[in-house]
GROMACS .gro file of C-alpha atoms in nm:
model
  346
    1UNK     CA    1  13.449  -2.590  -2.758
    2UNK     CA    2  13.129  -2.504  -2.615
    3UNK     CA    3  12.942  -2.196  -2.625
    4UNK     CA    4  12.752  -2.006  -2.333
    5UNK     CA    5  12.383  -2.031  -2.327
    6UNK     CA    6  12.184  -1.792  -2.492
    7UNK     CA    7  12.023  -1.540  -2.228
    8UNK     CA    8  11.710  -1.632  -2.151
    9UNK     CA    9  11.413  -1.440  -2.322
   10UNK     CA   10  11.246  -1.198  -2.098
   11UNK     CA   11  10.857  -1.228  -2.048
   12UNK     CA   12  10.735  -0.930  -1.922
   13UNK     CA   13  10.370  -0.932  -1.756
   14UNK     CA   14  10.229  -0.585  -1.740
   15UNK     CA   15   9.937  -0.634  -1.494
   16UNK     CA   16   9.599  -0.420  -1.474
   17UNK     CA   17   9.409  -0.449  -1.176
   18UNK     CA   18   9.165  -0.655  -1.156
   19UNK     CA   19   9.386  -0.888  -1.390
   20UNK     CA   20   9.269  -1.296  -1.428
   21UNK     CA   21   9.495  -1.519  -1.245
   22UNK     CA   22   9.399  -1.813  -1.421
   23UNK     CA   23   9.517  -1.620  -1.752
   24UNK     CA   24   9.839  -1.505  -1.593
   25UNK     CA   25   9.962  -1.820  -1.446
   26UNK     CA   26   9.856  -1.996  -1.797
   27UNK     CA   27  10.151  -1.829  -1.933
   28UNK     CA   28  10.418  -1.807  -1.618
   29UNK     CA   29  10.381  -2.217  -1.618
   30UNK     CA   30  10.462  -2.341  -1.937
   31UNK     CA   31  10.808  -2.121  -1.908
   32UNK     CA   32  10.885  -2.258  -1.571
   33UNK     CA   33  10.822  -2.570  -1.687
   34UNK     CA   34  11.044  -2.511  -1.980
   35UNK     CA   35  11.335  -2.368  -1.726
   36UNK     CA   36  11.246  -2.697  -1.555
   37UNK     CA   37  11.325  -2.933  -1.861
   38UNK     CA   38  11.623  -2.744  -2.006
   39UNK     CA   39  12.000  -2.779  -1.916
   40UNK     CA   40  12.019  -2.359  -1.881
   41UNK     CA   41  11.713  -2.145  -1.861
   42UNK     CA   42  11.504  -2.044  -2.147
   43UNK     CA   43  11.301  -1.845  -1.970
   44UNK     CA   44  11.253  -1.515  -1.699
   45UNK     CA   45  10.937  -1.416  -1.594
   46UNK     CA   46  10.864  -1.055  -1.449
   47UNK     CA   47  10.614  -0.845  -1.289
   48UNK     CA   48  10.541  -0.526  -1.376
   49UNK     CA   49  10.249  -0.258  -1.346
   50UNK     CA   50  10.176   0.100  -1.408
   51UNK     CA   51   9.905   0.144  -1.123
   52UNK     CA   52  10.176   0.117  -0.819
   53UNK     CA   53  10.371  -0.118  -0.666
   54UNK     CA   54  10.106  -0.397  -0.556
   55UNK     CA   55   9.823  -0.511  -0.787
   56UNK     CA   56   9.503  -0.739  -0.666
   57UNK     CA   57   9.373  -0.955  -0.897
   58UNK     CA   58   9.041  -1.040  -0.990
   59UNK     CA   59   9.005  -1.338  -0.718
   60UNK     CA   60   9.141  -1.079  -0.466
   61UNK     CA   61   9.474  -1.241  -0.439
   62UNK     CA   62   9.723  -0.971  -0.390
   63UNK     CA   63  10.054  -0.930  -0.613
   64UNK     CA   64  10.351  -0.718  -0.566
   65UNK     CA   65  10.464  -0.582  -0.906
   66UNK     CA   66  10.782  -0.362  -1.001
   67UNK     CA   67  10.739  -0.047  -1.222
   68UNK     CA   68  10.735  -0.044  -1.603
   69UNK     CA   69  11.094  -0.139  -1.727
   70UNK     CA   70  11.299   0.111  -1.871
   71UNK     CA   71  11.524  -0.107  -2.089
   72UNK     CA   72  11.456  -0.443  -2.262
   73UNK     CA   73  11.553  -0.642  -2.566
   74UNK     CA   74  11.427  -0.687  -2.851
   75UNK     CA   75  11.363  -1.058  -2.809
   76UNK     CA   76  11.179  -0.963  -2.498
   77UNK     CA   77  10.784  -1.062  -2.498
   78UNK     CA   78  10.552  -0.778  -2.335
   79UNK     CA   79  10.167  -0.964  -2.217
   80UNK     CA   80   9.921  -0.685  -2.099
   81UNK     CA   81   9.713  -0.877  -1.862
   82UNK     CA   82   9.351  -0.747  -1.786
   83UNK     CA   83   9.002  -0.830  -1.711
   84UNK     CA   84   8.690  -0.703  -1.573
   85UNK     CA   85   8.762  -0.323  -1.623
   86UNK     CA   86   8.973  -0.280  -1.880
   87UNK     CA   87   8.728  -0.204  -2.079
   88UNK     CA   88   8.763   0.107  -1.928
   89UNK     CA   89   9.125   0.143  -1.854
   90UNK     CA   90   9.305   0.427  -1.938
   91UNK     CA   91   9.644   0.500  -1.854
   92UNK     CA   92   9.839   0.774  -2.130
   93UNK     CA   93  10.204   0.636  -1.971
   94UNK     CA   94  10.136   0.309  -2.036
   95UNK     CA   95   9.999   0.369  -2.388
   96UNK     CA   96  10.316   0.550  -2.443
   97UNK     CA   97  10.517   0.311  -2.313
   98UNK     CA   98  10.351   0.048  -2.495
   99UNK     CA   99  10.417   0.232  -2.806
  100UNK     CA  100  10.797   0.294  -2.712
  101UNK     CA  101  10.798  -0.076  -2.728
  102UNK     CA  102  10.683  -0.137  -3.025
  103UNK     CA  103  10.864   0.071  -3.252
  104UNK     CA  104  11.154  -0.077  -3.110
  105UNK     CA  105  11.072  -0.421  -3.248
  106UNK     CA  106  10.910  -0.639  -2.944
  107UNK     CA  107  10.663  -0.905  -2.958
  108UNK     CA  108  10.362  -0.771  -2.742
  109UNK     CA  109  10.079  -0.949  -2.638
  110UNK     CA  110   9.745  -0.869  -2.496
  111UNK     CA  111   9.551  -1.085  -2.275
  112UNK     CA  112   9.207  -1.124  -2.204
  113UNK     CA  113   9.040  -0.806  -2.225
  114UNK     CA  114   9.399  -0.691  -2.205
  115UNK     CA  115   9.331  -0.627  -2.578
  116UNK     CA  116   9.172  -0.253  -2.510
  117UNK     CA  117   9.450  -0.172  -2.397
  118UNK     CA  118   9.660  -0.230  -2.731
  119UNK     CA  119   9.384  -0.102  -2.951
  120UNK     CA  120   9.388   0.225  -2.753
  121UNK     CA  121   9.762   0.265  -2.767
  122UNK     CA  122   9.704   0.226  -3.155
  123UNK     CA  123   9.902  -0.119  -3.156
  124UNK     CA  124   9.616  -0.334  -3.329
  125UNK     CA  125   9.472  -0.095  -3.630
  126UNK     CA  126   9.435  -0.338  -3.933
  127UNK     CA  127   9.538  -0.597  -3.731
  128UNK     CA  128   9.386  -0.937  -3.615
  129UNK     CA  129   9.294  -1.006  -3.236
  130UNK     CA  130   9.079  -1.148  -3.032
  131UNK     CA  131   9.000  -1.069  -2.648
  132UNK     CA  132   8.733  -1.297  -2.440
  133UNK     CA  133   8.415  -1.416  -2.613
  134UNK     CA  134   8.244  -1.189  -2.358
  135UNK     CA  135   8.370  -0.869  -2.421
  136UNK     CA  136   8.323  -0.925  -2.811
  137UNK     CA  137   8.048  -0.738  -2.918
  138UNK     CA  138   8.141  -0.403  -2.733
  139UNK     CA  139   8.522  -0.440  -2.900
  140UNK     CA  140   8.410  -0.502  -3.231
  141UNK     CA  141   8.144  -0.163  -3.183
  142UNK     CA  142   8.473   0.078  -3.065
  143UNK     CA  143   8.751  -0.044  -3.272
  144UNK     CA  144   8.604  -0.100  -3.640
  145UNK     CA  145   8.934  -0.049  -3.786
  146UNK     CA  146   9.073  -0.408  -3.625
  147UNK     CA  147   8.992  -0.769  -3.764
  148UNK     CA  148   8.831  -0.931  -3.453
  149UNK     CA  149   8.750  -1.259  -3.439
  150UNK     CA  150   8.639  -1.491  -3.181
  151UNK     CA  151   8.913  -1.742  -3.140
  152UNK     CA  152   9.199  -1.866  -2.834
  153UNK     CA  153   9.456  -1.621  -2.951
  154UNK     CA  154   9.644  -1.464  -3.280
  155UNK     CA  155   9.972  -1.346  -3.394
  156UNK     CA  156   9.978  -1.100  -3.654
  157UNK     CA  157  10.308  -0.930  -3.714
  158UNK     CA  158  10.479  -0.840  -3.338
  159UNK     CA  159  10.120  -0.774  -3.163
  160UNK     CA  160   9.983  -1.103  -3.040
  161UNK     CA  161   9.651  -1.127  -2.841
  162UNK     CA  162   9.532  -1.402  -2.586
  163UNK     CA  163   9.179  -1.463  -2.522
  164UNK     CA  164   9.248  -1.535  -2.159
  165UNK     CA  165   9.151  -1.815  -1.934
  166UNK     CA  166   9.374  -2.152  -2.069
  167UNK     CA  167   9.419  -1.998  -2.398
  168UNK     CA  168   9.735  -1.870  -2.261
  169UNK     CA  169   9.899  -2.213  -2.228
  170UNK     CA  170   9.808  -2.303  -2.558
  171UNK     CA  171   9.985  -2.002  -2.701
  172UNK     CA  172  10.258  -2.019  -2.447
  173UNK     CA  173  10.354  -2.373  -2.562
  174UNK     CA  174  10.310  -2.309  -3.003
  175UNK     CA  175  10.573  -1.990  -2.857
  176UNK     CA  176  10.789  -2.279  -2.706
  177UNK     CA  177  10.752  -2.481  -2.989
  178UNK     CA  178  10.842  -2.184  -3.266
  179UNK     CA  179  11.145  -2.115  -3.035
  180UNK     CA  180  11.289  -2.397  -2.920
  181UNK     CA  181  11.131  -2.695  -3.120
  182UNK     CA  182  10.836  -2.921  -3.077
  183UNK     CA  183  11.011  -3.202  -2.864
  184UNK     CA  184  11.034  -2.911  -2.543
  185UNK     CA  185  10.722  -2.822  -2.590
  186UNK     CA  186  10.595  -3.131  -2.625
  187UNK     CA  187  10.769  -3.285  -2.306
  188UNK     CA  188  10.642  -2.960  -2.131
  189UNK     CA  189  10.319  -2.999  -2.272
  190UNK     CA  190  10.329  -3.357  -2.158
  191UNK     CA  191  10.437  -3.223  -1.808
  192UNK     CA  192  10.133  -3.023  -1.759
  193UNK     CA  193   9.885  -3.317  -1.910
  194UNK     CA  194   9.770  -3.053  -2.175
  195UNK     CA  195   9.627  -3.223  -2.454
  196UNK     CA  196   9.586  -3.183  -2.744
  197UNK     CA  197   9.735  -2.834  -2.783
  198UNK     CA  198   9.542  -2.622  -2.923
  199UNK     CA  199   9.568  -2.432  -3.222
  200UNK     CA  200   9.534  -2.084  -3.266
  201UNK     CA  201   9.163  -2.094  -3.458
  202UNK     CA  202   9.042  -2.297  -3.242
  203UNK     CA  203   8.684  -2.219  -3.083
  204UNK     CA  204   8.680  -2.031  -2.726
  205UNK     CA  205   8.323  -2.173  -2.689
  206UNK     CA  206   8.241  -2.527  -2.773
  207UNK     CA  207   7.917  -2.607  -2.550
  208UNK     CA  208   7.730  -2.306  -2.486
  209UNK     CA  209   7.605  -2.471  -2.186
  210UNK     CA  210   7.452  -2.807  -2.283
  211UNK     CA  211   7.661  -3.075  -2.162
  212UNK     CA  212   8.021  -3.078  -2.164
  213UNK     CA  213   8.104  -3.216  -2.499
  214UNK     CA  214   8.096  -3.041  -2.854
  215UNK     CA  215   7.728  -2.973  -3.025
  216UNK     CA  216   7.637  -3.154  -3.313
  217UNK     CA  217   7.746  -3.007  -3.672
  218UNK     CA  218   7.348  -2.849  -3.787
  219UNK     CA  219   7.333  -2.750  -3.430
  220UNK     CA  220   7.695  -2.575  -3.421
  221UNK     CA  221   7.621  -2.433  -3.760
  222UNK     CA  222   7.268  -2.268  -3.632
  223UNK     CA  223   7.469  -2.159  -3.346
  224UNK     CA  224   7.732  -1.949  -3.549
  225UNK     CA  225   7.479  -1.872  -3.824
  226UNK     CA  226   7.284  -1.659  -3.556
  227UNK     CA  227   7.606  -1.502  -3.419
  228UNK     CA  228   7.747  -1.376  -3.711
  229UNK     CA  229   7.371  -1.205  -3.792
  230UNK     CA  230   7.270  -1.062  -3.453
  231UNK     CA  231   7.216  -0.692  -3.589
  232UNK     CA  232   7.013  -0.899  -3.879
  233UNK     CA  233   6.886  -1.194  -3.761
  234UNK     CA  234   6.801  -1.451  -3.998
  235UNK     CA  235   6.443  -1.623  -4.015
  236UNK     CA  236   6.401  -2.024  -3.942
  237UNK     CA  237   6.339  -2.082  -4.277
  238UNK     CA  238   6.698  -1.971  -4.405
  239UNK     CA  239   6.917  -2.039  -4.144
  240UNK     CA  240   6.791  -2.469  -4.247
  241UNK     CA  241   6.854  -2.370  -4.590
  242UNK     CA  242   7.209  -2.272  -4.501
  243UNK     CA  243   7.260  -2.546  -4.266
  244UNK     CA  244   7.135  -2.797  -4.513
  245UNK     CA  245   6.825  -2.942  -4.347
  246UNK     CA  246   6.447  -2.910  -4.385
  247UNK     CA  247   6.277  -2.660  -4.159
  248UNK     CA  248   6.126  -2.913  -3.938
  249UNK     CA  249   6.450  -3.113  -3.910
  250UNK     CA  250   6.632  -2.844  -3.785
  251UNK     CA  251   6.335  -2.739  -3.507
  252UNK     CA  252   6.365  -3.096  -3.417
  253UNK     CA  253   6.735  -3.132  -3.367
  254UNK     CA  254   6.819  -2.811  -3.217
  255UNK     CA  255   6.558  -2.788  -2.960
  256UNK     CA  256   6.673  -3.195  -2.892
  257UNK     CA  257   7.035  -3.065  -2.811
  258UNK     CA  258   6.962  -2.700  -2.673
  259UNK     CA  259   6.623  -2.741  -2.473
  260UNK     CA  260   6.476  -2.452  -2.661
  261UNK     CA  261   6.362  -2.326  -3.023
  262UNK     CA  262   6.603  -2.152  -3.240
  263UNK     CA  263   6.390  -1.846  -3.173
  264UNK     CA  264   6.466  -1.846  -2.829
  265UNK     CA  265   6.792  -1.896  -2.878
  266UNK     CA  266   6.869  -1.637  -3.125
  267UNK     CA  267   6.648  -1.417  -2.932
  268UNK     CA  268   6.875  -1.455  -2.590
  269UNK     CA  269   7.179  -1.429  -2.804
  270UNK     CA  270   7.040  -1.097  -2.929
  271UNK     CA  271   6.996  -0.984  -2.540
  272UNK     CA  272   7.324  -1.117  -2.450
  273UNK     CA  273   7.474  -0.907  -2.741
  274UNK     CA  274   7.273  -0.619  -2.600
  275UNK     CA  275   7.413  -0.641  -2.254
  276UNK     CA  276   7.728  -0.651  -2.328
  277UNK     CA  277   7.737  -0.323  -2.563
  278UNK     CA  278   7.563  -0.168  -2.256
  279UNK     CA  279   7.806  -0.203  -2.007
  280UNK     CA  280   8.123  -0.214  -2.207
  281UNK     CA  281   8.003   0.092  -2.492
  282UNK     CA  282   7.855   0.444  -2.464
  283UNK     CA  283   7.604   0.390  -2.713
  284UNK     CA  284   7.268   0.507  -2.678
  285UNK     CA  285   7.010   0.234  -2.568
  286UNK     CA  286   6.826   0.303  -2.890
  287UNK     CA  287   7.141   0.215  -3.042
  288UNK     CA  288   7.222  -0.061  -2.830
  289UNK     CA  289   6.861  -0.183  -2.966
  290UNK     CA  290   6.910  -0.143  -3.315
  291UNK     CA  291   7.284  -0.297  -3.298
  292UNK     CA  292   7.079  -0.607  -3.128
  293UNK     CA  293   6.864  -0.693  -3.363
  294UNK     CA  294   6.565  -0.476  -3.216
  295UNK     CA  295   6.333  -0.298  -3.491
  296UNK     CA  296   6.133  -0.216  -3.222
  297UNK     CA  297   6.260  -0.020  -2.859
  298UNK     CA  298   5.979  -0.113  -2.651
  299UNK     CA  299   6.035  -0.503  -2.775
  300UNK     CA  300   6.396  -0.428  -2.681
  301UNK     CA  301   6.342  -0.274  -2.328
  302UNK     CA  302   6.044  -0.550  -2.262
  303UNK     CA  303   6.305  -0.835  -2.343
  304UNK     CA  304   6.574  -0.711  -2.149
  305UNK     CA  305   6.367  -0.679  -1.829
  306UNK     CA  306   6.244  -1.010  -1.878
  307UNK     CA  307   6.537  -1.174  -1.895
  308UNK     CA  308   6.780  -0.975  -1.697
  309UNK     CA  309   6.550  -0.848  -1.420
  310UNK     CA  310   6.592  -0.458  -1.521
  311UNK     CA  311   6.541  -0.234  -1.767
  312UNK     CA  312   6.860  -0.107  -2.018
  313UNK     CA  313   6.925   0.238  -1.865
  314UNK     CA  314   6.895   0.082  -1.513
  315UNK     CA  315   7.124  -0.204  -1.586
  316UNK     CA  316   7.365   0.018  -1.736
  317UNK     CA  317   7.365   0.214  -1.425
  318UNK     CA  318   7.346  -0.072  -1.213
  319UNK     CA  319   7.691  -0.241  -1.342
  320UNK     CA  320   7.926  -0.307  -1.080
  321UNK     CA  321   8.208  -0.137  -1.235
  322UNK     CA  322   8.370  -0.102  -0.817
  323UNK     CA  323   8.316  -0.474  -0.741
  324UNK     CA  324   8.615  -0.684  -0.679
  325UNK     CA  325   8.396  -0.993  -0.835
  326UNK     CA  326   8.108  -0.872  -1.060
  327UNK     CA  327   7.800  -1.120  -1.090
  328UNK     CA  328   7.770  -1.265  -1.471
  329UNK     CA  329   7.366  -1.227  -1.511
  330UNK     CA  330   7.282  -1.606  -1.472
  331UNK     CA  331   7.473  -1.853  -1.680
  332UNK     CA  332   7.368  -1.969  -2.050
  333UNK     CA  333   7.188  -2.255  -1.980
  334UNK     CA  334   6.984  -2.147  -1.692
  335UNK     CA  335   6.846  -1.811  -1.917
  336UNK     CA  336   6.767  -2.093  -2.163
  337UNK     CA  337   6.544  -2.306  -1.918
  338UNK     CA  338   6.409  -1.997  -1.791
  339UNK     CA  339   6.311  -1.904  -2.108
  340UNK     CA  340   6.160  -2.252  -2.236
  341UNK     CA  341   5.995  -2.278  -1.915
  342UNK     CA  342   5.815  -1.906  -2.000
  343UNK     CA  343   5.750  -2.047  -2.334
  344UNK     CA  344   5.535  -2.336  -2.184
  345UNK     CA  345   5.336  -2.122  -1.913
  346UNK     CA  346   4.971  -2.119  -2.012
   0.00000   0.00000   0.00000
């Protein structure tokens, strides 16, 4: 005797505006794929958003989305889609909602910078997530109280977040595979030529910018060493103790790989720290300064100009919150060059 198909579980995309389309379709695609592959389907996809019936995305395409659903089950998966903006997103129906939804049992996800949106509703508390190695800094500052950690997504009780960009098929297919076993997703990965799936803890950056393959161990080690000590930044000396090479050694092979010294490195990721707390935080700039790595404000305010073209305070101000498509201040390898080429200038 056979039985009926089990309905198909729900995804429900809750789109902000200004949302990443890239993210979005990463995790529409491996369920249609799945639909695609499956005798009955495993999958329904939805649209939803609290902002009104149509909602543009980030590229400028142009989506038409229903309202917030009323009723869903609890096998149901929620994704709260956002990106440039939601840092600032508020919306006290959706946090309600969101919380509605959640004390009734169902998986919810946050994607992208999506993930201020569940740590405002109170979803994430103790909790670990991650959002877009972008937005990092400024998180981490406003929501002490939640584990962050720079990786392609987590899953921590019901709340799951998504760093955004292709993270989402990644997670997308391990959900596939935790549902419906590893040969599906396997044959769906295999449909969409994603390999190796990645898993959860793996890196969101691997290159910073030099070339397109992974850095070399010492050099990767440096790299995280001075991330995980921006507010303290280590001298030359320790970091090669930690890293297990002599001081020279690791001058030699970093500036090799990266095109500058450590110092300028560190000192860059130190700015880019900065930046980001000033346009995504409401911290003072002396504060900003201090949080950088900056013993000194006038050192702060000096760097900042000279890398990003403007002083703090006016860059703050100068942040194109309104802009469909915000300009990132020069990508990571260029600020490098520009910076070794400074270094060299007589």
């Amino acid at each position: 005797m056979s039985h009926p198909a089990p309905a198909p579980t729900r995804l429900v995309h809750v789109l902000l505006p200004r949302f990443n389309m890239l993210a979005l379709n990463g995790l529409r695609e491996p369920a249609r794929i799945a639909n695609y592959l499956s005798p009955a389907p495993r999958y329904h996809s939805s649209l939803h958003a609290a902002d009104g019936p149509r909602i543009i995305a980030s590229n400028g395409t142009e989506l038409p989305c229903a309202p917030l659903p009323e009723r869903l089950d609890r096998h149901d998966i929620i994704f709260v889609s956002g990106s440039w903006g939601s840092e600032h997103y508020r919306n006290p129906a959706l946090f309600s909602w969101l919380r509605l939804q959640a004390r009734a049992g169902l998986r919810i996800c946050a994607v992208d910078v999506g993930a201020y949106i569940l740590a405002r509703a109170g979803l994430l508390s103790g909790r670990l997530a991650t959002l877009h190695w972008s937005y990092l800094p400024g998180f981490q500052e406003e929501f002490p109280d939640i584990d962050v950690v720079e990786q392609l997504f987590t899953q921590d009780g019901a709340m799951m977040t998504c760093s955004g960009g292709t993270a989402g098929i990644d997670l997308m297919l391990t959900l596939i595979q935790n549902t419906h076993g590893t040969p599906l997703a396997g044959e769906v990965s295999d449909q969409m030529m994603h390999h190796p799936v990645r898993p959860d803890h793996a890196r969101q950056r691997v290159t910073l910018g030099r070339g397109t393959s992974e850095l070399p161990g010492p050099v990767r080690a440096t790299v995280d060493l001075i991330a995980r000590n921006i507010s303290e930044p280590l001298k030359v000396p320790e970091i090669a103790r930690r890293v297990g090479l002599s001081q020279r050694q690791l001058i030699r092979e970093f500036s090799k790989v990266m095109g500058c010294s450590v110092v300028q490195f560190a000192l860059l990721m130190r700015l880019q720290h900065a930046r980001v707390l000033l346009v995504t935080t409401d911290l003072s700039i002396r504060d900003v300064s201090a949080a950088s790595g900056f013993n000194s404000l006038a050192h702060f305010a000096y760097s900042f100009k000279k890398c990003f073209g403007k002083r703090p305070s006016d860059y703050r101000q100068a942040w194109p919150a309104d802009e469909a498509e915000p300009h990132w201040p020069g990508t990571l390898s260029s600020l490098l060059d520009s910076m070794a080429v400074d270094e060299r200038a007589p």
